[in-house]
Short mmCIF file of C-alpha atoms in Angstrom, two decimals:
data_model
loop_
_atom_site.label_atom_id
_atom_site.label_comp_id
_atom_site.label_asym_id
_atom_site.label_seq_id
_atom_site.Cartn_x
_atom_site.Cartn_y
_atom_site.Cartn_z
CA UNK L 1 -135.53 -0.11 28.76
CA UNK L 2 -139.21 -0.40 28.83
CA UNK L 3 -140.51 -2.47 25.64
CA UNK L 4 -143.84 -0.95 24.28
CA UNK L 5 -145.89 -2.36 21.69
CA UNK L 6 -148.46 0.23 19.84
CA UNK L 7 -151.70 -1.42 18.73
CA UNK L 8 -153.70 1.25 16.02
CA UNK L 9 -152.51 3.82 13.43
CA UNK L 10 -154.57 6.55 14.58
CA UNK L 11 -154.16 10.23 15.97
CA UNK L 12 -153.51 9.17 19.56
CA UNK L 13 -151.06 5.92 17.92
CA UNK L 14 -149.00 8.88 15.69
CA UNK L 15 -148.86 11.54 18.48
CA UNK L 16 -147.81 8.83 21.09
CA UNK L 17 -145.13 7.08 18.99
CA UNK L 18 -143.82 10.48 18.35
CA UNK L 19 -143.53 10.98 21.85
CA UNK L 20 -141.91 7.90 23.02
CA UNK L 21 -139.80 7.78 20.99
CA UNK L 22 -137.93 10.95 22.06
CA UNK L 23 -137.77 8.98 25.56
CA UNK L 24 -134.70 6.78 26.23
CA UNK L 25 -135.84 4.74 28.17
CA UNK L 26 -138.23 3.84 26.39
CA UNK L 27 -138.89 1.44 23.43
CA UNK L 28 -141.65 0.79 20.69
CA UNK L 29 -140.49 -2.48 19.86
CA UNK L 30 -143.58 -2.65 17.32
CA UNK L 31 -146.83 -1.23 15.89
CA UNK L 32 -149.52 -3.21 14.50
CA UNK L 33 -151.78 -1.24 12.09
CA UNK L 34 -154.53 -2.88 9.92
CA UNK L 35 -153.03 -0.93 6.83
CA UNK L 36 -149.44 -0.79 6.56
CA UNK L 37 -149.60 2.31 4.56
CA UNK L 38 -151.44 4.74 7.39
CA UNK L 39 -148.35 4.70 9.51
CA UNK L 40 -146.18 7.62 7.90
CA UNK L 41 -144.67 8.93 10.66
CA UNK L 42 -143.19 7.13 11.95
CA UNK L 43 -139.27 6.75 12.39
CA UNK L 44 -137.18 4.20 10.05
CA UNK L 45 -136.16 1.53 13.00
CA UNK L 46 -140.11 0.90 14.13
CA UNK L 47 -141.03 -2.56 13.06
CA UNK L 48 -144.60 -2.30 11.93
CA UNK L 49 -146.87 -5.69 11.85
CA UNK L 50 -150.49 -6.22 10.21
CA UNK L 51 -151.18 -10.11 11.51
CA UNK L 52 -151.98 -10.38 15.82
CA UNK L 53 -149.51 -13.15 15.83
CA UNK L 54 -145.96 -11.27 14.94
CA UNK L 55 -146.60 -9.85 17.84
CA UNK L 56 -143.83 -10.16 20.09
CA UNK L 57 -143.33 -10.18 23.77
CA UNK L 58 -143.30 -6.47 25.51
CA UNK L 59 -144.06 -5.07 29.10
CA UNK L 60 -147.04 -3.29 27.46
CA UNK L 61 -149.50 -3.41 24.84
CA UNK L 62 -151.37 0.16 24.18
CA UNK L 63 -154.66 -0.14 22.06
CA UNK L 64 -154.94 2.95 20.56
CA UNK L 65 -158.21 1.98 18.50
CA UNK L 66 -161.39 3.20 18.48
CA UNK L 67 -163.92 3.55 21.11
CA UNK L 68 -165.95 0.39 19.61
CA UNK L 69 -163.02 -1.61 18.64
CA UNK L 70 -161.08 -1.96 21.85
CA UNK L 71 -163.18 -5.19 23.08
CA UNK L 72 -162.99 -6.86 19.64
CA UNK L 73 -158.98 -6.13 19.57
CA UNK L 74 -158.36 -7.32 23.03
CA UNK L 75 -159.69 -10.21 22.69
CA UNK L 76 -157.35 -11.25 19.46
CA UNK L 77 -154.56 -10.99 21.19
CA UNK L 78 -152.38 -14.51 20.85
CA UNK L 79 -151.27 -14.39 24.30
CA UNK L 80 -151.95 -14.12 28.21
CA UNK L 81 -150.98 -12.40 31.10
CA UNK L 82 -149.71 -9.60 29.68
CA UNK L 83 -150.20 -6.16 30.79
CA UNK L 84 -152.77 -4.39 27.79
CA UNK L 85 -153.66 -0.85 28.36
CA UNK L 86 -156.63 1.31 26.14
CA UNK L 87 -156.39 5.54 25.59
CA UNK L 88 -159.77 5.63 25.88
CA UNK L 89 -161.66 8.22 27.83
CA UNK L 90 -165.10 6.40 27.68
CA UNK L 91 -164.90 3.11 27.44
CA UNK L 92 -164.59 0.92 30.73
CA UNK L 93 -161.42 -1.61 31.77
CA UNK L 94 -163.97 -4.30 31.83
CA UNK L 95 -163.85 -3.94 27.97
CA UNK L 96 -160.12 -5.36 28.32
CA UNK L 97 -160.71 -9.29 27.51
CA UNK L 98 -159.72 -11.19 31.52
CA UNK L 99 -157.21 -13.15 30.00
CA UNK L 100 -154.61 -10.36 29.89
CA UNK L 101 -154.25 -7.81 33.02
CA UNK L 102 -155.41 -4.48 32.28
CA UNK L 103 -155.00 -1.13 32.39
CA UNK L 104 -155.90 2.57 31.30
CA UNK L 105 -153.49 5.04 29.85
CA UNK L 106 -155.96 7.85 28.89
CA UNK L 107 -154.10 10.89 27.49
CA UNK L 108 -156.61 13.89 27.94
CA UNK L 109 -156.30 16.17 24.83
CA UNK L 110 -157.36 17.21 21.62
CA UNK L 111 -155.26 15.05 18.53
CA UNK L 112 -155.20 16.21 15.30
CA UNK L 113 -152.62 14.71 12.83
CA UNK L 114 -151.63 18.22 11.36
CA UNK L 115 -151.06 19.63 14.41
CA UNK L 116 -148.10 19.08 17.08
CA UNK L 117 -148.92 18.60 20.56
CA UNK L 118 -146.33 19.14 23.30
CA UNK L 119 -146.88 16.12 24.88
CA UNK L 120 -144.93 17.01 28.41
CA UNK L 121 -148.47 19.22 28.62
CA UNK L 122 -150.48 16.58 28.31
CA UNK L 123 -152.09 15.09 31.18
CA UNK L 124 -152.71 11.34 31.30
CA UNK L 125 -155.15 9.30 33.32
CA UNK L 126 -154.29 6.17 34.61
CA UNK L 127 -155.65 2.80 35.77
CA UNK L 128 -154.89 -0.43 36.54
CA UNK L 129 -155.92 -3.68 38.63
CA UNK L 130 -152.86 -3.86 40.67
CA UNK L 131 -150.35 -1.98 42.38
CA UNK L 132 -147.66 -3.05 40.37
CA UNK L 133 -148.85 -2.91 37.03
CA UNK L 134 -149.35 0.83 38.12
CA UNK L 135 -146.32 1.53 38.53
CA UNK L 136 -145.00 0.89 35.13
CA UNK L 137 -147.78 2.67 34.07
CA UNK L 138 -147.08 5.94 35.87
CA UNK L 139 -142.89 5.43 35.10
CA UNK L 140 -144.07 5.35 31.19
CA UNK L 141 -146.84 8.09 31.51
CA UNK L 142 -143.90 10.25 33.39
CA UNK L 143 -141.50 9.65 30.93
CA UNK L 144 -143.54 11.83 28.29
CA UNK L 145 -146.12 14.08 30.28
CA UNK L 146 -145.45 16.54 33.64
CA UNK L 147 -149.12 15.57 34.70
CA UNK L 148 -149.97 12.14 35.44
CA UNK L 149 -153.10 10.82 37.82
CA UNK L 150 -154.62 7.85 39.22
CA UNK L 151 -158.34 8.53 37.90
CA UNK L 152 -160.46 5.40 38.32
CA UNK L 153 -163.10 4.78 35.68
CA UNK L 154 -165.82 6.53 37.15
CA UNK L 155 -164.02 9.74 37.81
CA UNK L 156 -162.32 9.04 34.01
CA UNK L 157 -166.27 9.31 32.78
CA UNK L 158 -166.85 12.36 34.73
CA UNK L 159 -163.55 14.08 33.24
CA UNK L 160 -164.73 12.50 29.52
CA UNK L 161 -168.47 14.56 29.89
CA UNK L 162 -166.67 17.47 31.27
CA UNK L 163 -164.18 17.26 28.59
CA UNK L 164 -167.17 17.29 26.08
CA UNK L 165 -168.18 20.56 27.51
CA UNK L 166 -165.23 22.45 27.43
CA UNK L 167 -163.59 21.27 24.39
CA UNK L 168 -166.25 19.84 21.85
CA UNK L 169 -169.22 22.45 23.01
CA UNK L 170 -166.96 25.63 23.33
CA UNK L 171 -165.27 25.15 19.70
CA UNK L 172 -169.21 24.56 19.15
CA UNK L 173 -169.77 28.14 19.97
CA UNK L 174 -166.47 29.38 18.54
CA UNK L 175 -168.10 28.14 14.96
CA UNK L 176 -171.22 29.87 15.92
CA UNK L 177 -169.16 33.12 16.87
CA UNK L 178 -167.55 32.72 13.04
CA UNK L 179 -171.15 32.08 11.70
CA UNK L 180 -172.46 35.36 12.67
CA UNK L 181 -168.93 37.32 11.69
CA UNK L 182 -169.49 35.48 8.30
CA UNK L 183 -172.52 36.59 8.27
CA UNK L 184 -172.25 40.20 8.90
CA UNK L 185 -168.90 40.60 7.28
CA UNK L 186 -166.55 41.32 10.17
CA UNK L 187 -163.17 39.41 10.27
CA UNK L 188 -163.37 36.85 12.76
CA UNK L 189 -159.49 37.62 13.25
CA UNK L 190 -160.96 40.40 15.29
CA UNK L 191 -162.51 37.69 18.10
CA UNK L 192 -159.35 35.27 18.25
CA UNK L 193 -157.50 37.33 21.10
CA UNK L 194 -160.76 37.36 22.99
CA UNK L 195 -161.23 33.58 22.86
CA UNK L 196 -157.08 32.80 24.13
CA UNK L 197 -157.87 35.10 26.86
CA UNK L 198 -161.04 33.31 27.89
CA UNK L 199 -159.22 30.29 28.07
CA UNK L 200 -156.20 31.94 29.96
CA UNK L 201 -158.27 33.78 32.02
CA UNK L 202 -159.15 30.53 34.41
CA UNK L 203 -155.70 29.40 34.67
CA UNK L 204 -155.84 31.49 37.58
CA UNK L 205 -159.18 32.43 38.55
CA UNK L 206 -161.94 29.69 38.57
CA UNK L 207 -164.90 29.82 35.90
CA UNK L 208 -166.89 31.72 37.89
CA UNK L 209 -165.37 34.66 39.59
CA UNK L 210 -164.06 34.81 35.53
CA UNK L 211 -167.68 34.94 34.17
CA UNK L 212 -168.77 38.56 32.83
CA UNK L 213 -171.50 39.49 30.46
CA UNK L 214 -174.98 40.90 29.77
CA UNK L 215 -175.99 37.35 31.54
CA UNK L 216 -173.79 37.72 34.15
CA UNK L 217 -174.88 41.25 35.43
CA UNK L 218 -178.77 40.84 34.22
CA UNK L 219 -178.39 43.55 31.47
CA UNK L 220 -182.10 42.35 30.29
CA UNK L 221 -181.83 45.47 27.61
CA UNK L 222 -178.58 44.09 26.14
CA UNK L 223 -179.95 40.45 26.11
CA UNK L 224 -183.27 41.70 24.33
CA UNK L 225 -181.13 43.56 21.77
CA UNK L 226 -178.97 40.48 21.10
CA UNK L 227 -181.95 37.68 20.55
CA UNK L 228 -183.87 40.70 18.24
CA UNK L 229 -180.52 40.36 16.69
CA UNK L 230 -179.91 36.40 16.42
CA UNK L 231 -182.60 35.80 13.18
CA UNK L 232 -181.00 32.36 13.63
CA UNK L 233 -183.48 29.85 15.79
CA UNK L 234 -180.65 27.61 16.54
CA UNK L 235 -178.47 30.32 17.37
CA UNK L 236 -180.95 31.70 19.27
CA UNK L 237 -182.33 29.00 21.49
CA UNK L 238 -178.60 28.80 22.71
CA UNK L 239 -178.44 31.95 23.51
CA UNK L 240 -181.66 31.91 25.61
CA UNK L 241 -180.62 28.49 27.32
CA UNK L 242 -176.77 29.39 28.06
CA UNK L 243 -178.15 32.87 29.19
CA UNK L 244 -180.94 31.16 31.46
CA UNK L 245 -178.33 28.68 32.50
CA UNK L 246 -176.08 31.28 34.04
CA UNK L 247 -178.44 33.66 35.17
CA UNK L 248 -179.66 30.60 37.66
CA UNK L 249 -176.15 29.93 38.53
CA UNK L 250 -175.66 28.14 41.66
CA UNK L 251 -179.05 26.78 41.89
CA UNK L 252 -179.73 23.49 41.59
CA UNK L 253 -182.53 23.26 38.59
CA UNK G 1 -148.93 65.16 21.41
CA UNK G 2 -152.40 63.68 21.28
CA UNK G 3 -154.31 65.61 24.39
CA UNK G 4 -156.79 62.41 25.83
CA UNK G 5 -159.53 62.66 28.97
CA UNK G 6 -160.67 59.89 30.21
CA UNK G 7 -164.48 59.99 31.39
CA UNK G 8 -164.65 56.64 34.23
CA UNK G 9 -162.72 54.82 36.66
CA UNK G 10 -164.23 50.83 35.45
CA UNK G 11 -161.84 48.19 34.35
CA UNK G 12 -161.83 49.81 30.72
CA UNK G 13 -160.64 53.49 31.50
CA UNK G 14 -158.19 51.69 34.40
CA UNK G 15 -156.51 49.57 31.42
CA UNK G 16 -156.62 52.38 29.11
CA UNK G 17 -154.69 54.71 31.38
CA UNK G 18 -152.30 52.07 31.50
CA UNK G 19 -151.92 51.86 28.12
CA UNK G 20 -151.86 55.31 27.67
CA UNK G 21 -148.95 56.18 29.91
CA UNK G 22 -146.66 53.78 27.91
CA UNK G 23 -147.66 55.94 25.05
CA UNK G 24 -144.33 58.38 23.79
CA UNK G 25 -147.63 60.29 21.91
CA UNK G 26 -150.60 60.49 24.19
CA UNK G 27 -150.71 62.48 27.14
CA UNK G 28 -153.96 61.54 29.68
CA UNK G 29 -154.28 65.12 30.33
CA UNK G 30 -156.98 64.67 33.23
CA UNK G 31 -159.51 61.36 34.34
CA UNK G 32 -163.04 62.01 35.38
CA UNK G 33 -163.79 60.02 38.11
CA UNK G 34 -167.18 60.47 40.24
CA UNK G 35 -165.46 59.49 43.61
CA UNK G 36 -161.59 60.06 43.59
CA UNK G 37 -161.11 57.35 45.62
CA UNK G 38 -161.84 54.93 42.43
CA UNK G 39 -159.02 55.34 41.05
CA UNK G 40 -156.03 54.02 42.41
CA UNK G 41 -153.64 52.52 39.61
CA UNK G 42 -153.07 56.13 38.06
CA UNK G 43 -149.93 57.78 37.92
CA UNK G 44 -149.47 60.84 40.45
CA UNK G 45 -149.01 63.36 37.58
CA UNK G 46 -152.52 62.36 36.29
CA UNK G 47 -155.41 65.26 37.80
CA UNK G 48 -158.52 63.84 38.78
CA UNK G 49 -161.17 65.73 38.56
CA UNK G 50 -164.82 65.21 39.39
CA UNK G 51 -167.02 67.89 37.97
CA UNK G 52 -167.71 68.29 34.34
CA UNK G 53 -167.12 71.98 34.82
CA UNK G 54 -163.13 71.67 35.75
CA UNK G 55 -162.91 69.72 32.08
CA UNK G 56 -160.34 71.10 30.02
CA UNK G 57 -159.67 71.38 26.07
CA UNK G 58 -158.27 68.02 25.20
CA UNK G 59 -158.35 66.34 21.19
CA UNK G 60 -159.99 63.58 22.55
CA UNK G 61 -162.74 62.49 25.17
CA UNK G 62 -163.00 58.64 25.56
CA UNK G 63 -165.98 58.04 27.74
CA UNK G 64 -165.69 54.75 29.09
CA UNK G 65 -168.89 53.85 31.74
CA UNK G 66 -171.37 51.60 31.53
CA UNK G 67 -173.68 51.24 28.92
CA UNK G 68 -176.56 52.18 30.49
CA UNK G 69 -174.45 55.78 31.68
CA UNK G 70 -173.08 56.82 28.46
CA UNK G 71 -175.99 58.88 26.81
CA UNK G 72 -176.29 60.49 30.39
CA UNK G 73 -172.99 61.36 31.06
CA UNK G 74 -172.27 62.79 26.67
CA UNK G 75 -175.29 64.78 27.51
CA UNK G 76 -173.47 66.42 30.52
CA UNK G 77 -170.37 67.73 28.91
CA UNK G 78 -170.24 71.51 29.07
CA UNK G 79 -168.81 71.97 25.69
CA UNK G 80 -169.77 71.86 22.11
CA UNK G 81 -167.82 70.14 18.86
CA UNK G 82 -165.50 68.27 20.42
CA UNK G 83 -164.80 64.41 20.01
CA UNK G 84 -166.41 62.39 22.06
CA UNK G 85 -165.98 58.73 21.79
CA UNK G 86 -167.46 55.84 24.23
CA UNK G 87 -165.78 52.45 24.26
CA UNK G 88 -169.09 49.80 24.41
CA UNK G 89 -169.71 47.14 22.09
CA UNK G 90 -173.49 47.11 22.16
CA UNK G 91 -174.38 50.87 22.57
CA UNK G 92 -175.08 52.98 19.33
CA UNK G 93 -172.91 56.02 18.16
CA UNK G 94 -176.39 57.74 18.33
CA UNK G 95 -176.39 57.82 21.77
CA UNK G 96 -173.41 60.32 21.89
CA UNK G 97 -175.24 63.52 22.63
CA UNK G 98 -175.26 65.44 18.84
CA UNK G 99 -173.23 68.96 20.33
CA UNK G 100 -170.24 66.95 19.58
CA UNK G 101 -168.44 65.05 17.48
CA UNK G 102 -169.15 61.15 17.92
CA UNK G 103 -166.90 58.26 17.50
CA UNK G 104 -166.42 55.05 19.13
CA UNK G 105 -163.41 53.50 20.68
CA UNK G 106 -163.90 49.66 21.35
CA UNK G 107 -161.13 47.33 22.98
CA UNK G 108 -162.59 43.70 22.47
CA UNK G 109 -161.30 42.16 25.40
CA UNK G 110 -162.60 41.07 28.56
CA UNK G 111 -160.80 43.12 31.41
CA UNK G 112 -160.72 42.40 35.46
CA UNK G 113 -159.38 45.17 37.32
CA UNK G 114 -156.69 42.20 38.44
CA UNK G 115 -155.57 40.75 35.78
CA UNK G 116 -152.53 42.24 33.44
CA UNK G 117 -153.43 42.59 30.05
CA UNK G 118 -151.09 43.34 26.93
CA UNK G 119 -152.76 46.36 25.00
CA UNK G 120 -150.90 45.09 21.94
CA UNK G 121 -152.90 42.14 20.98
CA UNK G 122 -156.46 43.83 21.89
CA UNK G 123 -158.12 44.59 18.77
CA UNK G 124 -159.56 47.95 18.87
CA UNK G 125 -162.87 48.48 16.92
CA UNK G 126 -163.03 52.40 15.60
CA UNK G 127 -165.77 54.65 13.91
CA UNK G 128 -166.56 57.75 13.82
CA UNK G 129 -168.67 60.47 11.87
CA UNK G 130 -165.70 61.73 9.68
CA UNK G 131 -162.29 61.47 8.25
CA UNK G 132 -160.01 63.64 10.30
CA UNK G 133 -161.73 62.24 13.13
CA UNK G 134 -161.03 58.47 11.98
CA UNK G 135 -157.65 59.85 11.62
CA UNK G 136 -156.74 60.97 15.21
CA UNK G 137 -158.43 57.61 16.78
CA UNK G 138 -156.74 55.54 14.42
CA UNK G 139 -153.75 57.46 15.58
CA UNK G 140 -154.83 56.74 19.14
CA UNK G 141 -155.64 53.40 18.57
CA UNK G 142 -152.71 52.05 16.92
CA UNK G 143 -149.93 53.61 19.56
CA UNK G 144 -151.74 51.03 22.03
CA UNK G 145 -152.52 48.26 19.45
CA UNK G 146 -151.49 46.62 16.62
CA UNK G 147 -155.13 45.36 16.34
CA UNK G 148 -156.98 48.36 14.97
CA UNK G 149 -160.18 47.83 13.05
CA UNK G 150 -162.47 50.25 11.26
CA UNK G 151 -165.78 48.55 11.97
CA UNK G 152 -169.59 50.32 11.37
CA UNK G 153 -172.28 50.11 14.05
CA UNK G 154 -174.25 47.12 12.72
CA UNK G 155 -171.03 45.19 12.43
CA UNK G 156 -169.81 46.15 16.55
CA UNK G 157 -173.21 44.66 17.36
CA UNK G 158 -172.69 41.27 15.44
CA UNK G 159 -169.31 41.15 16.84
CA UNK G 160 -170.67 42.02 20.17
CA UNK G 161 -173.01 38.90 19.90
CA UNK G 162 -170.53 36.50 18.83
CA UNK G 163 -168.62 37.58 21.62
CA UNK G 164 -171.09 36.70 24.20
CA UNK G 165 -170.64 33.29 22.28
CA UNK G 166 -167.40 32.84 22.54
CA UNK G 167 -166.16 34.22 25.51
CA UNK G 168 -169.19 34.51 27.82
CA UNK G 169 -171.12 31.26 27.20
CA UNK G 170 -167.66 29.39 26.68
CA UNK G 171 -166.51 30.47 30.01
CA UNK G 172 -170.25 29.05 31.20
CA UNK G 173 -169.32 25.89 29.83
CA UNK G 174 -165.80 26.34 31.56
CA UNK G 175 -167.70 26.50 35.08
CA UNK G 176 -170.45 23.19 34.14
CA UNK G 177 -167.26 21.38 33.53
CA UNK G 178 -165.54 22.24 36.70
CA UNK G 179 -168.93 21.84 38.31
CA UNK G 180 -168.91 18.01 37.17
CA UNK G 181 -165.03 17.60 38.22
CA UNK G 182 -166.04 18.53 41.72
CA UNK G 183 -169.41 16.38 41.91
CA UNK G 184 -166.77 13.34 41.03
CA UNK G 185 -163.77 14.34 42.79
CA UNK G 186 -161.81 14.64 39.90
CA UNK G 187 -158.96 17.85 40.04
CA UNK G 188 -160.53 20.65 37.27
CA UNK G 189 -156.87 21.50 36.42
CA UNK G 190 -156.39 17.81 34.24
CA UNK G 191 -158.78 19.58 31.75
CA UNK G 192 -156.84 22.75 31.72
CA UNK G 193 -154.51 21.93 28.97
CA UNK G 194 -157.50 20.99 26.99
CA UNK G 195 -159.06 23.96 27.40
CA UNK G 196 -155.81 26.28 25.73
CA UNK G 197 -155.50 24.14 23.26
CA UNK G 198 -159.24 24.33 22.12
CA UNK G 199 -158.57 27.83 21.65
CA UNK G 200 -154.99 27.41 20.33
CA UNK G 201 -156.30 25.30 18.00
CA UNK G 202 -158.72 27.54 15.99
CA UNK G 203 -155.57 29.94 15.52
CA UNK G 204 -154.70 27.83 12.67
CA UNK G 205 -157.84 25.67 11.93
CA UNK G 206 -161.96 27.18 11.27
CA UNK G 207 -163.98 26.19 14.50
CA UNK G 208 -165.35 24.21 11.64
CA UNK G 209 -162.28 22.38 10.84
CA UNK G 210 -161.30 22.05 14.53
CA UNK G 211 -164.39 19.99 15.69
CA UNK G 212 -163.95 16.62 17.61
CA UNK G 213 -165.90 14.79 19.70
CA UNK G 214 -168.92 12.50 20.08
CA UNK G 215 -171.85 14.94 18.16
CA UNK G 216 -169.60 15.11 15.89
CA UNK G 217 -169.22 11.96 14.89
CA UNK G 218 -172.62 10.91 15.33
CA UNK G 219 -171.20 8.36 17.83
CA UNK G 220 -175.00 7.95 19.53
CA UNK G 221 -173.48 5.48 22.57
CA UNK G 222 -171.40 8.26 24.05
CA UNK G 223 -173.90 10.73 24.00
CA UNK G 224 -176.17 8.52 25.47
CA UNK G 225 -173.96 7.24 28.18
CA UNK G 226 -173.09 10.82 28.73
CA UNK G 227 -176.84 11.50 28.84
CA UNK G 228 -177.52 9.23 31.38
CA UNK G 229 -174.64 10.32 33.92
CA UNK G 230 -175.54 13.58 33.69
CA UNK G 231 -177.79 13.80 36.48
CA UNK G 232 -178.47 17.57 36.67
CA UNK G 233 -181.61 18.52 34.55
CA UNK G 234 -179.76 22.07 33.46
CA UNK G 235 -176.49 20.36 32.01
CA UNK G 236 -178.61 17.47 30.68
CA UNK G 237 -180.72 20.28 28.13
CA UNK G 238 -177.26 21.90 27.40
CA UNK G 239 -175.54 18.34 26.18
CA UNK G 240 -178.64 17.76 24.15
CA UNK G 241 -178.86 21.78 22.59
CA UNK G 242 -175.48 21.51 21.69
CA UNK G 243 -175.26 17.28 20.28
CA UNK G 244 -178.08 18.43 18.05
CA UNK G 245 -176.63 21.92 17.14
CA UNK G 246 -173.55 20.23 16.01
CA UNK G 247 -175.11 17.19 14.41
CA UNK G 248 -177.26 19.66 12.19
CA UNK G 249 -174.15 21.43 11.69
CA UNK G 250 -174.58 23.62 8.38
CA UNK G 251 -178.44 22.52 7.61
CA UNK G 252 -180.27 26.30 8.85
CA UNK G 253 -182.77 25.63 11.18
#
């Protein structure tokens, strides 16, 4: 049995304990969360702790905190030696405090506390400063997710930016898409199948053999007819720009 | 039984036909095609025919060719008060040439000639310049779909827009992402399951609702850690467009 100890209350915290704790083998011996209270789901048995030094001994310490309170949190911790991992996709493992070893366990996805997450979907990223530390790592990673890597922190800051791009930019345009609906009273029911099949669509061709569009194909009359259209500046100066940006495709600007 | 000829041999009319075939109430009665050799996922009882003057009497003529064809090829039809319906998002119902009747017939989707699509979930966007005529296409329409939409000409065009939003420039954003996984080395597929579940997501929650991420929250380190690594001037201006589209998110600009 592999003891766990679960440092934050958040999304990432809730959706992880929920995970592991369908795993037998195994066990979140304890959660510390700043507010006793913001821990609801979890199950009955889970010892929950609010002062650094309950904190009992475990073969790993997860920080699920945020981004700007990993360093500060790390370096609280009563003990040494110990391996202490972060879910952070940004921040480095130098922000781990030296006396304790360290480690990344990076799930990449989108949390929100209302909605479940299939976790065995989920890939997560993984780090650590030696060889055997890593292994524990990747045993607890594979005992909730089908997709576990080795991603050092430079390619984990590449997959973050990406990440921005594909998750945070394109809901970005899905709001804009239900802007203009709104705005024109047309159901934005009518665009949802549209947007799963974009998404599905590269699971098996790459982004760019699956581009189409007046963009795609230079359709200059359909393009002029769209920004005449967009009395939005915002709204318009993406267009123009994302347009631009695939019309030049492949070159380097 | 509904009488249907199909005017084009694209990726619309070639999903169509499909569609139709499975149809207990539709019969595609012939396919214009302007070389015979286009069409190759028809059924061997299906004529193809490829001059206007071997058209027969049929309830229904779906003209589905490029945009940039249509007015052209309506204007070519050796008949008179018929329906004639084309299946674009962008082009007006005016373009039908006036000796017939004029509809429209609009599967939002985005279709490649090799990838499978299920009819059933395509929302189909229908007008047309009277009631009866509404009638047989929503007849049409619905033995293929059970996403059938009565939606005016001003209204296609909006939705035509915000479909270049969400499916054209969010597949762009697809292909930067997987252009900064492969400048890193990192595998594009650990972002796939992020990419479904953006889009999942908005099935229950407003794009609105549904945003995450570093704009979002104002969190001004990211985005300027992001800002430095990205090193390409093109994806640089796109982060910045779309960090200060969301931060001004609901102010009009």
């Amino acid at each position: 049995m592999i003891k766990i100890v679960i440092i934050g209350s958040g999304n990432v915290a809730h959706h992880l304990i929920k995970a592991f704790t369908q795993s037998k083998e195994i066990n979140v011996i304890q959660v510390f969360a700043r507010e006793k209270k913001s821990i609801n789901l979890l199950p009955d048995f889970t010892t929950i702790i609010t002062n650094y030094n309950e904190l009992v001994e475990a073969d790993l310490y997860i920080i699920a905190v945020s981004d700007d309170a990993i360093a500060s949190v790390s370096s609280q911790l009563p003990f040494k030696n110990r391996l202490i991992v972060h879910t952070s996709g940004t921040v480095s493992i130098d922000s781990l405090d030296s006396k304790n070893r360290k480690g990344i366990f990076y799930p990449l996805q989108t949390f929100s506390k209302d909605k479940e997450v299939d976790f065995s979907q989920i890939p997560i990223c993984l780090e650590s400063e030696n060889e055997i530390d890593f292994e524990l790592l990747k045993k607890v990673a594979e005992n909730i997710s089908n997709n576990v890597f080795e991603i050092n922190s430079e390619q984990r800051k590449a997959l973050h930016v990406s990440a921005v791009f594909v998750n945070n930019f394109a809901n970005h345009l899905y709001q804009i898409g239900n802007e203009i609906c709104i705005e024109n009273n047309v159901p934005f029911e009518i665009l949802k199948p549209l947007i799963l099949e974009t998404a599905n669509k590269i699971m098996t061709l790459s982004p760019k053999e699956a581009q189409t569009g007046p963009a795609k194909r230079n359709d200059n009359q359909t393009i002029q007819a769209h920004l005449e259209f967009l009395t939005n500046e915002n709204q318009a100066k993406i267009y123009k720009i994302l347009t631009q940006s695939i019309q030049n495709n492949g070159k380097k600007l």
